[in-house]
Short mmCIF file of C-alpha atoms and ligand atoms in Angstrom, two decimals:
data_model
loop_
_atom_site.label_atom_id
_atom_site.label_comp_id
_atom_site.label_asym_id
_atom_site.label_seq_id
_atom_site.Cartn_x
_atom_site.Cartn_y
_atom_site.Cartn_z
CA MET A 1 -20.93 -11.89 -2.04
CA HIS A 2 -17.54 -13.27 -0.79
CA TYR A 3 -14.92 -10.24 -1.25
CA LEU A 4 -11.41 -11.37 -0.32
CA ASP A 5 -9.50 -8.59 -2.50
CA ASN A 6 -9.15 -6.13 -0.21
CA SER A 7 -5.88 -5.47 -1.26
CA ALA A 8 -6.86 -3.96 -4.37
CA THR A 9 -9.85 -1.76 -2.94
CA THR A 10 -12.21 -2.32 0.14
CA ALA A 11 -15.60 -1.16 0.99
CA VAL A 12 -16.15 2.73 2.19
CA LEU A 13 -17.29 2.59 5.80
CA PRO A 14 -20.50 3.93 6.39
CA GLU A 15 -19.29 6.49 8.93
CA ALA A 16 -16.94 7.89 6.13
CA VAL A 17 -20.13 8.02 3.75
CA GLU A 18 -22.28 9.98 6.40
CA VAL A 19 -19.49 12.65 6.80
CA MET A 20 -19.07 12.92 3.05
CA THR A 21 -22.70 13.30 2.65
CA LYS A 22 -22.77 16.19 4.99
CA LEU A 23 -20.01 17.70 3.63
CA MET A 24 -21.35 17.49 -0.11
CA LEU A 25 -25.02 18.81 0.72
CA THR A 26 -24.76 20.98 3.94
CA ASP A 27 -21.40 22.06 5.00
CA PHE A 28 -19.92 22.34 1.51
CA GLY A 29 -17.88 26.02 1.92
CA ASN A 30 -14.58 25.98 0.29
CA PRO A 31 -11.81 26.33 3.26
CA SER A 32 -10.06 29.08 1.73
CA SER A 33 -13.52 31.12 1.40
CA GLN A 34 -13.64 34.09 4.08
CA HIS A 35 -17.16 34.00 5.17
CA SER A 36 -18.24 31.95 8.15
CA MET A 37 -18.48 28.77 5.47
CA GLY A 38 -15.32 28.82 4.45
CA ILE A 39 -14.12 29.29 8.09
CA LYS A 40 -15.82 26.44 9.56
CA ALA A 41 -14.54 24.25 6.35
CA ALA A 42 -10.97 25.47 7.35
CA LYS A 43 -11.52 24.68 10.78
CA GLU A 44 -12.63 20.89 9.89
CA LEU A 45 -9.49 20.59 7.74
CA LYS A 46 -7.46 21.37 10.30
CA ASN A 47 -8.92 18.67 12.47
CA TYR A 48 -9.38 16.34 9.88
CA ARG A 49 -5.42 16.51 8.74
CA GLU A 50 -4.54 16.20 12.76
CA ILE A 51 -6.73 12.61 12.45
CA VAL A 52 -4.62 11.53 9.60
CA ALA A 53 -0.92 12.58 11.20
CA LYS A 54 -1.66 10.63 14.31
CA ALA A 55 -2.65 7.69 12.47
CA MET A 56 0.64 8.30 10.07
CA GLY A 57 2.53 8.65 13.28
CA ALA A 58 3.26 12.48 12.36
CA ASN A 59 2.56 15.76 13.09
CA ALA A 60 -0.30 17.85 11.36
CA ASP A 61 2.32 20.38 9.60
CA GLU A 62 3.82 17.01 7.81
CA ILE A 63 0.74 15.89 6.13
CA THR A 64 -0.07 17.08 2.27
CA PHE A 65 -3.40 15.69 1.03
CA THR A 66 -3.18 13.81 -2.42
CA SER A 67 -5.36 12.22 -4.95
CA GLY A 68 -4.14 8.86 -3.48
CA GLY A 69 -1.11 6.79 -3.18
CA THR A 70 0.17 7.36 -6.79
CA GLU A 71 0.41 10.82 -6.61
CA ALA A 72 1.88 10.92 -3.17
CA ILE A 73 4.76 8.37 -4.30
CA ASN A 74 5.10 10.57 -7.74
CA THR A 75 5.57 13.64 -5.46
CA ALA A 76 7.76 12.06 -3.49
CA ILE A 77 10.13 10.42 -5.78
CA PHE A 78 10.43 13.33 -8.23
CA GLY A 79 10.48 15.64 -5.17
CA ALA A 80 13.32 14.24 -3.81
CA ALA A 81 15.50 12.95 -6.97
CA HIS A 82 15.13 16.45 -8.07
CA LYS A 83 15.73 17.71 -4.77
CA ASN A 84 18.97 15.83 -4.62
CA ARG A 85 20.17 16.01 -8.22
CA HIS A 86 23.33 18.13 -7.66
CA ILE A 87 24.47 16.25 -4.67
CA GLY A 88 24.08 12.78 -6.70
CA LYS A 89 22.06 10.61 -9.10
CA HIS A 90 22.00 7.11 -7.91
CA ILE A 91 18.78 5.62 -6.52
CA ILE A 92 17.83 2.54 -4.60
CA THR A 93 14.30 0.58 -4.94
CA THR A 94 13.48 -3.23 -5.25
CA GLU A 95 12.55 -5.40 -8.12
CA PHE A 96 9.28 -5.77 -6.52
CA GLU A 97 7.77 -2.30 -5.98
CA HIS A 98 4.08 -1.36 -7.09
CA SER A 99 4.22 0.02 -10.88
CA ALA A 100 3.92 3.77 -9.06
CA VAL A 101 7.32 3.79 -7.63
CA LYS A 102 9.00 1.64 -10.74
CA ASN A 103 7.81 3.85 -13.12
CA ALA A 104 8.96 6.88 -11.49
CA CYS A 105 12.38 5.30 -11.27
CA LYS A 106 12.25 4.87 -15.02
CA ARG A 107 11.27 8.10 -15.60
CA LEU A 108 14.57 9.29 -13.46
CA GLU A 109 16.59 6.71 -15.44
CA GLU A 110 15.47 8.34 -18.45
CA GLU A 111 16.55 12.05 -17.03
CA GLY A 112 19.94 10.29 -16.44
CA PHE A 113 19.35 8.77 -13.16
CA ALA A 114 21.12 5.51 -12.37
CA VAL A 115 18.97 2.91 -9.94
CA THR A 116 19.51 -0.31 -8.62
CA TYR A 117 16.63 -2.53 -7.78
CA LEU A 118 17.26 -4.84 -5.02
CA LYS A 119 16.20 -8.52 -5.60
CA PRO A 120 13.86 -9.88 -2.84
CA ASP A 121 14.24 -13.79 -1.67
CA GLU A 122 11.81 -16.52 -2.21
CA THR A 123 10.21 -15.55 1.23
CA GLY A 124 9.40 -12.01 -0.22
CA HIS A 125 12.08 -9.82 1.55
CA ILE A 126 15.03 -7.98 1.04
CA SER A 127 18.15 -7.81 2.88
CA ALA A 128 19.53 -4.96 4.68
CA GLU A 129 23.03 -6.37 3.83
CA ASP A 130 22.23 -6.24 0.23
CA PHE A 131 20.80 -2.70 0.59
CA GLU A 132 24.18 -1.48 2.41
CA ASN A 133 25.96 -3.09 -0.45
CA ALA A 134 24.35 -1.03 -2.99
CA LEU A 135 24.54 2.34 -1.16
CA ARG A 136 26.94 4.74 -3.12
CA GLN A 137 28.66 7.79 -2.51
CA ASP A 138 25.83 9.64 -5.02
CA THR A 139 22.94 7.35 -3.55
CA VAL A 140 20.23 10.33 -3.10
CA LEU A 141 17.19 8.80 -2.59
CA VAL A 142 15.92 5.28 -1.69
CA SER A 143 12.19 4.23 -1.90
CA ILE A 144 11.42 0.75 -0.04
CA MET A 145 7.88 -0.60 0.25
CA LEU A 146 6.84 -1.04 3.78
CA VAL A 147 4.50 -4.23 3.16
CA ASN A 148 4.40 -5.96 -0.24
CA ASN A 149 1.26 -5.87 -1.85
CA GLU A 150 1.18 -9.29 -3.40
CA VAL A 151 2.81 -11.26 -0.67
CA GLY A 152 2.35 -9.29 2.77
CA THR A 153 5.76 -9.17 3.59
CA LEU A 154 7.34 -6.58 5.81
CA GLN A 155 10.52 -4.79 4.34
CA PRO A 156 13.27 -3.96 6.81
CA VAL A 157 12.99 -0.45 6.86
CA GLU A 158 13.92 0.42 10.28
CA LYS A 159 17.37 -1.17 9.32
CA ILE A 160 17.62 0.53 6.21
CA GLY A 161 16.74 4.03 7.72
CA ALA A 162 19.69 3.18 10.31
CA ILE A 163 22.08 2.53 7.43
CA LEU A 164 21.21 5.74 5.71
CA LYS A 165 21.38 7.70 8.96
CA ALA A 166 25.02 6.36 9.65
CA LYS A 167 26.33 6.38 5.89
CA ALA A 168 24.33 8.38 3.87
CA PRO A 169 22.64 11.08 5.93
CA ARG A 170 22.16 13.41 2.84
CA ALA A 171 20.34 10.74 0.97
CA ILE A 172 16.40 10.94 1.28
CA PHE A 173 14.44 7.77 2.32
CA HIS A 174 10.73 7.45 1.01
CA ILE A 175 8.41 4.50 2.39
CA ASP A 176 5.33 3.16 0.28
CA ALA A 177 3.53 2.53 3.27
CA VAL A 178 -0.08 2.02 1.22
CA GLN A 179 -0.16 -1.61 1.91
CA GLY A 180 1.14 -1.33 5.54
CA PHE A 181 -1.28 1.58 6.50
CA PHE A 182 -3.51 -0.31 9.37
CA ARG A 183 -1.78 -3.43 9.10
CA THR A 184 1.29 -2.12 11.31
CA ALA A 185 1.96 0.89 13.17
CA LEU A 186 3.37 3.35 11.08
CA THR A 187 6.68 5.15 12.69
CA PRO A 188 8.28 7.16 10.27
CA ARG A 189 10.08 8.81 12.80
CA LYS A 190 11.74 5.74 14.05
CA TRP A 191 12.39 4.36 10.69
CA ASN A 192 14.46 7.87 9.93
CA CYS A 193 12.47 8.23 6.65
CA GLN A 194 11.20 11.90 5.67
CA LEU A 195 8.98 10.71 3.12
CA MET A 196 5.83 8.39 3.17
CA SER A 197 3.00 7.77 1.02
CA VAL A 198 -0.19 6.05 2.20
CA SER A 199 -3.80 5.77 0.17
CA GLY A 200 -7.39 6.06 1.70
CA HIS A 201 -8.85 3.53 -0.37
CA LYS A 202 -7.04 0.51 1.08
CA ILE A 203 -8.59 1.14 4.46
CA GLY A 204 -12.18 2.18 4.19
CA ALA A 205 -12.14 5.71 2.79
CA PRO A 206 -12.76 6.73 -0.88
CA LYS A 207 -10.89 6.13 -4.11
CA GLY A 208 -8.95 9.22 -4.86
CA ILE A 209 -7.35 10.64 -1.53
CA GLY A 210 -4.27 9.60 0.19
CA ALA A 211 -1.36 11.52 1.71
CA LEU A 212 2.36 12.28 1.96
CA TYR A 213 4.26 12.48 4.72
CA ILE A 214 7.22 15.53 4.60
CA SER A 215 9.21 15.29 7.41
CA ARG A 216 10.03 18.85 8.82
CA ASP A 217 13.49 17.91 8.28
CA ILE A 218 13.19 18.24 4.25
CA LYS A 219 11.66 20.60 1.67
CA ILE A 220 10.74 19.30 -1.82
CA ARG A 221 9.59 20.68 -4.99
CA PRO A 222 5.66 20.77 -5.52
CA TYR A 223 4.78 19.54 -9.00
CA ILE A 224 0.85 20.81 -8.85
CA VAL A 225 1.18 24.82 -8.83
CA GLY A 226 -1.63 27.22 -8.26
CA GLY A 227 -3.28 28.56 -5.53
CA GLY A 228 -1.10 27.44 -2.89
CA GLN A 229 -3.04 25.21 -1.08
CA GLU A 230 -1.43 22.36 0.87
CA LYS A 231 1.24 24.76 2.09
CA GLY A 232 1.98 24.97 -1.50
CA MET A 233 2.82 21.42 -1.82
CA ARG A 234 -0.52 20.53 -3.91
CA SER A 235 -2.57 23.60 -5.02
CA GLY A 236 -6.20 23.01 -5.97
CA THR A 237 -9.35 23.48 -3.80
CA GLU A 238 -9.43 20.76 -1.03
CA PRO A 239 -11.24 17.62 -1.81
CA MET A 240 -12.73 18.10 1.94
CA PRO A 241 -15.67 15.43 1.53
CA SER A 242 -12.56 12.92 0.67
CA ILE A 243 -10.77 14.25 3.35
CA ALA A 244 -13.12 13.82 5.82
CA GLY A 245 -14.07 10.42 4.71
CA PHE A 246 -10.26 9.43 4.90
CA ALA A 247 -9.88 11.16 8.44
CA VAL A 248 -13.60 9.45 9.59
CA ALA A 249 -11.78 5.61 8.27
CA CYS A 250 -8.60 6.61 9.88
CA GLU A 251 -10.11 7.14 13.34
CA ILE A 252 -12.59 4.26 13.24
CA ARG A 253 -9.25 1.73 11.75
CA GLN A 254 -7.18 3.27 14.59
CA LYS A 255 -10.06 2.63 17.67
CA ASN A 256 -10.46 -0.95 16.24
CA MET A 257 -6.65 -1.70 14.99
CA ALA A 258 -6.10 -4.18 17.69
CA ASP A 259 -9.41 -6.19 17.91
CA ASP A 260 -9.19 -6.06 13.88
CA LEU A 261 -5.63 -7.38 13.57
CA LYS A 262 -6.76 -10.43 16.00
CA HIS A 263 -9.89 -11.03 13.98
CA VAL A 264 -7.63 -10.86 10.66
CA SER A 265 -5.50 -13.13 12.33
CA GLU A 266 -7.89 -15.82 13.28
CA LEU A 267 -9.09 -15.89 9.27
CA ALA A 268 -5.71 -16.28 8.02
CA GLU A 269 -4.91 -19.12 10.51
CA TYR A 270 -8.26 -20.73 9.35
CA LEU A 271 -7.54 -20.27 5.65
CA LYS A 272 -4.21 -22.02 6.00
CA SER A 273 -5.73 -24.78 8.46
CA GLN A 274 -8.46 -25.44 5.62
CA LEU A 275 -6.16 -25.28 2.83
CA GLU A 276 -3.77 -27.91 4.39
CA LYS A 277 -6.87 -29.98 4.72
CA ARG A 278 -8.48 -29.85 1.84
CA ILE A 279 -5.82 -28.95 -0.59
CA PRO A 280 -2.73 -29.92 1.08
CA TRP A 281 -0.83 -29.72 -2.18
CA ALA A 282 -1.35 -25.80 -2.57
CA LYS A 283 1.81 -23.80 -2.29
CA GLN A 284 1.98 -20.95 -0.36
CA ASN A 285 3.98 -18.01 -1.87
CA GLY A 286 6.30 -16.25 0.08
CA GLN A 287 6.16 -15.68 3.96
CA PRO A 288 3.94 -13.00 5.10
CA ASP A 289 4.55 -10.88 7.80
CA VAL A 290 1.12 -9.33 8.00
CA PRO A 291 -2.15 -11.61 8.07
CA HIS A 292 -3.97 -9.85 5.63
CA VAL A 293 -2.63 -11.27 2.38
CA LEU A 294 -1.95 -14.90 1.67
CA ASN A 295 -0.85 -15.89 -1.84
CA VAL A 296 -0.97 -19.51 -3.10
CA SER A 297 -0.63 -21.32 -6.26
CA LEU A 298 -2.88 -24.35 -7.64
CA GLU A 299 -0.61 -25.46 -9.89
CA GLY A 300 -1.90 -26.65 -13.16
CA CYS A 301 -5.02 -24.22 -12.61
CA LYS A 302 -4.82 -21.12 -14.57
CA SER A 303 -5.71 -18.36 -12.25
CA GLU A 304 -7.43 -16.10 -14.80
CA VAL A 305 -9.95 -19.09 -15.28
CA MET A 306 -9.80 -20.13 -11.35
CA LEU A 307 -10.67 -16.10 -10.97
CA ARG A 308 -13.50 -16.67 -13.28
CA ILE A 309 -14.94 -20.01 -11.57
CA LEU A 310 -14.94 -18.19 -8.05
CA GLU A 311 -16.61 -15.19 -9.96
CA SER A 312 -19.43 -17.22 -10.62
CA ARG A 313 -20.12 -18.33 -7.05
CA GLU A 314 -19.36 -14.72 -6.07
CA VAL A 315 -16.17 -14.81 -4.58
CA TYR A 316 -13.63 -12.29 -5.45
CA VAL A 317 -9.74 -12.65 -5.40
CA SER A 318 -7.25 -11.81 -7.28
CA ALA A 319 -4.36 -13.09 -9.53
CA GLY A 320 -1.74 -10.49 -8.66
CA SER A 321 -1.95 -6.98 -8.13
CA ALA A 322 -5.29 -4.99 -9.49
CA CYS A 323 -2.64 -2.66 -11.30
CA ALA A 324 -0.83 -5.42 -13.20
CA LYS A 325 -4.13 -6.23 -15.10
CA GLY A 326 -3.74 -9.58 -15.76
CA LYS A 327 0.01 -9.44 -16.85
CA GLU A 328 2.36 -11.77 -15.38
CA SER A 329 3.44 -11.19 -11.63
CA ALA A 330 6.62 -9.26 -11.62
CA VAL A 331 6.53 -9.57 -7.67
CA LEU A 332 6.28 -13.31 -7.86
CA LYS A 333 8.86 -13.32 -10.84
CA ALA A 334 11.28 -11.13 -8.79
CA MET A 335 11.02 -13.72 -6.16
CA GLY A 336 12.60 -16.41 -8.69
CA PHE A 337 9.35 -18.67 -8.87
CA ASP A 338 8.82 -20.44 -12.42
CA ASN A 339 6.06 -19.92 -14.71
CA LYS A 340 4.18 -22.65 -13.38
CA ARG A 341 3.86 -21.18 -9.85
CA ILE A 342 3.29 -17.75 -11.10
CA ASP A 343 0.55 -18.54 -13.44
CA SER A 344 -1.56 -20.25 -11.28
CA ALA A 345 -1.34 -17.80 -8.15
CA ILE A 346 -4.03 -16.68 -6.56
CA ARG A 347 -3.65 -13.36 -3.92
CA ILE A 348 -6.47 -13.72 -0.62
CA SER A 349 -6.67 -10.53 1.03
CA PHE A 350 -8.88 -9.72 4.19
CA ALA A 351 -10.71 -6.57 5.91
CA PRO A 352 -11.95 -6.60 8.98
CA PHE A 353 -15.35 -7.48 7.85
CA ASN A 354 -14.49 -10.97 6.50
CA THR A 355 -15.84 -13.83 8.16
CA LYS A 356 -15.16 -17.79 8.19
CA GLU A 357 -18.13 -18.22 5.73
CA ASP A 358 -15.95 -16.32 3.15
CA ILE A 359 -13.07 -18.44 3.22
CA ASP A 360 -15.72 -21.75 3.46
CA ALA A 361 -16.88 -20.09 -0.19
CA LEU A 362 -13.30 -19.97 -1.18
CA LEU A 363 -12.32 -23.20 -0.64
CA ASP A 364 -15.63 -24.51 -2.21
CA GLY A 365 -15.00 -22.73 -5.13
CA PHE A 366 -11.33 -23.79 -5.35
CA GLU A 367 -12.35 -27.40 -5.23
CA GLN A 368 -14.93 -27.06 -8.14
CA GLY A 369 -12.09 -24.96 -9.96
CA ILE A 370 -9.48 -27.76 -9.46
CA LYS A 371 -12.14 -30.46 -10.59
CA MET A 372 -12.53 -28.41 -13.60
CA LEU A 373 -9.27 -27.66 -14.62
CA LYS A 374 -7.00 -30.45 -13.34
CA ARG A 375 -8.60 -33.53 -15.12
N1 PLP J 401 1.50 1.28 -3.56
C1 PLP J 401 1.14 0.18 -3.44
C2 PLP J 401 1.96 -0.89 -2.36
C3 PLP J 401 -0.19 -0.24 -3.68
O1 PLP J 401 -0.80 -1.24 -3.55
C4 PLP J 401 -0.85 0.53 -4.32
C5 PLP J 401 -2.43 0.22 -4.87
O2 PLP J 401 -2.73 -0.89 -5.29
C6 PLP J 401 -0.53 1.86 -4.69
C7 PLP J 401 1.07 2.31 -4.35
C8 PLP J 401 -1.30 2.83 -5.30
O3 PLP J 401 -2.07 3.62 -4.51
P1 PLP J 401 -3.54 4.31 -5.05
O4 PLP J 401 -4.22 3.18 -5.69
O5 PLP J 401 -4.05 5.22 -4.01
O6 PLP J 401 -3.21 5.38 -6.43
#
């Protein structure tokens, strides 16, 4: 198997599975229980929170565990917009956000908020200048992704944070860092952001766990109420096995981050050089800043068909983001590409376990597909 779709999701690390199994079969206490098993679980929860906080560049008391990126984003966007609605009702985001952000903003539009969607350029970046021009007196919330999920570009979050601090200090800044987690260091304080979302299943933790950073400087309203867990921000018995798996994945990724980055950079360079040699007419979409994602169009070869051909050779990539489910890529459209380019786009995304053999298998598959499709 050659799995090159790691931005959609990736394998759970064996060390995470091990700790999760222990927490499901042996140490399965509820952290709210008053007996020794509960006390042990509460202590472990504290430890896991500290590990995840460190990985996010935050303090432990600034971390709320959620069911994943989508829940963190929804909590952030609705929480911030509703908290600030008395100050104003203008939101700034981008045209190529993940649907969790876009659909939350659409919902707020129905509630009477006005949303400005910044357009990225052809390289896959939004400009800080456009952002500054979009800022209004009544801007109360800004939500920008750190790394784009389809083209791997870093957005100018530090510049945006600085502009906000100078010009609209009351506006809340949320960063969707799901695709940036362990692709680049997270520094929410340096970016002057108050809210930041991450997800476990993109880094070797199981699906269904994520975290929201809420800076000590702000308070937002929780949407899941009940027993008051997570300091009231997200009620419900804590999913200890998933939290433990998440923390262990963070620890391993943190320890190996420099080596992983070097390895993935080498893979990306190898892929680019082989593409140039073997399929020189392939067009790269955007200019990625992290090596984990490469998006290419093989014009004349429909991506859905190419995907099936690759799949028959046990090579797994995607046509856009997994969440787009085969619909045309809104990211490439926002970047201004024509249909020919969008219809033939393939996203290749790496994890540390990938090898050059995976890339060779991909290119062999591409060549077979091109022979079949470009007659
Ligand atoms: N934000 C981005 C940029 C993503 O790529 C994803 C997942 O693909 C999400 C948010 C949603 O995360 P989750 O799948 O954990 O809900």
